[in-house]
Amino acid sequence: AVGVRSEGEWFCHGINCPEFTNTSTAQGLEVRFYDSALWASTNVSSISLQQAESIGFNRLFDYISGANEAGTAIDMTAPVLTKVIPGAGPNCNSTFIVSFFTPFLYQTAAGPPAPTNPLVYLNQLEALTVAVSVFGGFQNQKLVLAEAAKLEAEVSTDSSVQADSSTYGDSWFVAGYDAPFKLTGRHNEIWLPVVM
């Protein structure tokens, strides 16, 4: 595995990103290993990924803009990470857990200032092993679902990994690294929890 300090990755744009190590399977699938880290999160129930991400982003942006017990600004980080927990049926709401990585400054026992909005909470995301798929352009639900299905198919045919369904069920993650008005060179990822 190769060690990476993620803020050095071009797609982090010089801001704090969670650190990872990575490797590739014989079939060329990228697998990343993330240590446990603190995130600020909010849950949104919706049938629309874009609607959920917009609601979640705004809540979290308010938090880092001063809607916290210290009334202080907290640096923006990347990615905006959304855990997708699919609903029970075609027209049932899914749960989207939208999260901002907590800056390295606050990755401590004390952590960052607590949110004042009861819908925003601090969340210690456990160590995570994920297969990763990268895609460009603007995220929309159809594109994200197609990329997630493609990654799931790649994992299912790669004998060196398997989906970690015992821990994560059928949930998966989408990560966006760019400002909303960046037009070109956009970097998005699908993360599918796996075991090797």
mmCIF file of C-alpha atoms in Angstrom, residues 30-128:
data_model
loop_
_atom_site.group_PDB
_atom_site.id
_atom_site.type_symbol
_atom_site.label_atom_id
_atom_site.label_comp_id
_atom_site.label_asym_id
_atom_site.label_seq_id
_atom_site.Cartn_x
_atom_site.Cartn_y
_atom_site.Cartn_z
ATOM 1 C CA GLU A 30 -8.626 0.912 -6.519
ATOM 2 C CA VAL A 31 -9.120 0.052 -2.848
ATOM 3 C CA ARG A 32 -8.584 2.704 -0.159
ATOM 4 C CA PHE A 33 -8.109 2.327 3.567
ATOM 5 C CA TYR A 34 -9.344 5.235 5.687
ATOM 6 C CA ASP A 35 -8.644 5.501 9.418
ATOM 7 C CA SER A 36 -11.424 6.395 11.818
ATOM 8 C CA ALA A 37 -12.069 10.153 11.690
ATOM 9 C CA LEU A 38 -14.441 12.796 12.981
ATOM 10 C CA TRP A 39 -17.055 14.241 10.603
ATOM 11 C CA ALA A 40 -19.941 16.689 10.988
ATOM 12 C CA SER A 41 -23.090 15.017 9.660
ATOM 13 C CA THR A 42 -26.805 15.448 9.099
ATOM 14 C CA ASN A 43 -29.470 12.955 8.028
ATOM 15 C CA VAL A 44 -31.935 13.740 5.246
ATOM 16 C CA SER A 45 -34.835 11.522 4.166
ATOM 17 C CA SER A 46 -35.739 11.939 0.484
ATOM 18 C CA ILE A 47 -36.280 10.180 -2.823
ATOM 19 C CA SER A 48 -33.871 12.641 -4.479
ATOM 20 C CA LEU A 49 -30.087 12.526 -4.027
ATOM 21 C CA GLN A 50 -29.706 16.109 -5.284
ATOM 22 C CA GLN A 51 -32.398 17.449 -2.951
ATOM 23 C CA ALA A 52 -30.887 15.590 0.018
ATOM 24 C CA GLU A 53 -27.368 16.815 -0.756
ATOM 25 C CA SER A 54 -28.595 20.405 -1.090
ATOM 26 C CA ILE A 55 -30.449 20.307 2.241
ATOM 27 C CA GLY A 56 -27.552 18.537 3.974
ATOM 28 C CA PHE A 57 -24.908 20.839 2.500
ATOM 29 C CA ASN A 58 -26.775 23.957 3.627
ATOM 30 C CA ARG A 59 -27.162 22.674 7.197
ATOM 31 C CA LEU A 60 -23.473 21.772 7.387
ATOM 32 C CA PHE A 61 -22.345 24.998 5.726
ATOM 33 C CA ASP A 62 -24.304 26.942 8.338
ATOM 34 C CA TYR A 63 -22.499 24.917 11.025
ATOM 35 C CA ILE A 64 -19.024 25.722 9.695
ATOM 36 C CA SER A 65 -20.058 29.362 9.100
ATOM 37 C CA GLY A 66 -20.697 29.889 12.827
ATOM 38 C CA ALA A 67 -23.853 27.962 13.813
ATOM 39 C CA ASN A 68 -21.873 26.273 16.576
ATOM 40 C CA GLU A 69 -21.357 26.789 20.310
ATOM 41 C CA ALA A 70 -18.215 28.863 19.760
ATOM 42 C CA GLY A 71 -19.856 31.010 17.074
ATOM 43 C CA THR A 72 -16.711 30.530 15.038
ATOM 44 C CA ALA A 73 -15.974 29.751 11.398
ATOM 45 C CA ILE A 74 -14.520 26.316 10.666
ATOM 46 C CA ASP A 75 -12.488 25.743 7.496
ATOM 47 C CA MET A 76 -14.171 24.016 4.571
ATOM 48 C CA THR A 77 -12.828 20.560 3.777
ATOM 49 C CA ALA A 78 -13.361 17.936 1.096
ATOM 50 C CA PRO A 79 -15.086 15.793 0.148
ATOM 51 C CA VAL A 80 -18.737 16.386 0.806
ATOM 52 C CA LEU A 81 -19.497 12.746 1.590
ATOM 53 C CA THR A 82 -22.993 11.299 1.325
ATOM 54 C CA LYS A 83 -23.815 7.847 2.651
ATOM 55 C CA VAL A 84 -26.759 6.425 0.733
ATOM 56 C CA ILE A 85 -29.006 3.999 2.613
ATOM 57 C CA PRO A 86 -31.551 2.842 0.023
ATOM 58 C CA GLY A 87 -35.247 2.851 0.910
ATOM 59 C CA ALA A 88 -37.399 -0.279 0.978
ATOM 60 C CA GLY A 89 -39.087 0.251 -2.392
ATOM 61 C CA PRO A 90 -39.173 2.314 -5.600
ATOM 62 C CA ASN A 91 -41.125 5.272 -4.190
ATOM 63 C CA CYS A 92 -39.876 5.022 -0.606
ATOM 64 C CA ASN A 93 -37.587 7.625 0.895
ATOM 65 C CA SER A 94 -33.927 6.744 1.211
ATOM 66 C CA THR A 95 -31.744 8.022 4.037
ATOM 67 C CA PHE A 96 -28.847 10.246 3.008
ATOM 68 C CA ILE A 97 -26.207 11.031 5.634
ATOM 69 C CA VAL A 98 -24.391 14.116 4.335
ATOM 70 C CA SER A 99 -21.038 14.828 6.010
ATOM 71 C CA PHE A 100 -18.162 17.318 6.055
ATOM 72 C CA PHE A 101 -14.752 16.057 7.152
ATOM 73 C CA THR A 102 -13.617 17.788 10.341
ATOM 74 C CA PRO A 103 -10.349 19.728 9.733
ATOM 75 C CA PHE A 104 -7.150 18.166 11.087
ATOM 76 C CA LEU A 105 -7.023 20.934 13.723
ATOM 77 C CA TYR A 106 -10.128 19.402 15.328
ATOM 78 C CA GLN A 107 -9.304 15.709 14.862
ATOM 79 C CA THR A 108 -8.673 15.541 18.630
ATOM 80 C CA ALA A 109 -10.412 14.202 21.734
ATOM 81 C CA ALA A 110 -11.930 17.674 22.301
ATOM 82 C CA GLY A 111 -13.125 17.914 18.696
ATOM 83 C CA PRO A 112 -14.664 20.983 17.060
ATOM 84 C CA PRO A 113 -17.308 23.260 18.604
ATOM 85 C CA ALA A 114 -20.666 21.493 18.942
ATOM 86 C CA PRO A 115 -23.378 22.366 16.413
ATOM 87 C CA THR A 116 -26.284 24.540 17.582
ATOM 88 C CA ASN A 117 -28.694 22.989 15.056
ATOM 89 C CA PRO A 118 -30.027 19.739 16.583
ATOM 90 C CA LEU A 119 -30.153 18.211 13.079
ATOM 91 C CA VAL A 120 -26.340 18.458 12.778
ATOM 92 C CA TYR A 121 -24.142 16.148 14.827
ATOM 93 C CA LEU A 122 -20.493 15.156 15.191
ATOM 94 C CA ASN A 123 -19.869 11.631 13.998
ATOM 95 C CA GLN A 124 -16.821 9.375 14.474
ATOM 96 C CA LEU A 125 -16.784 7.416 11.205
ATOM 97 C CA GLU A 126 -15.113 4.083 11.860
ATOM 98 C CA ALA A 127 -12.125 2.879 9.850
ATOM 99 C CA LEU A 128 -13.323 2.166 6.343
#
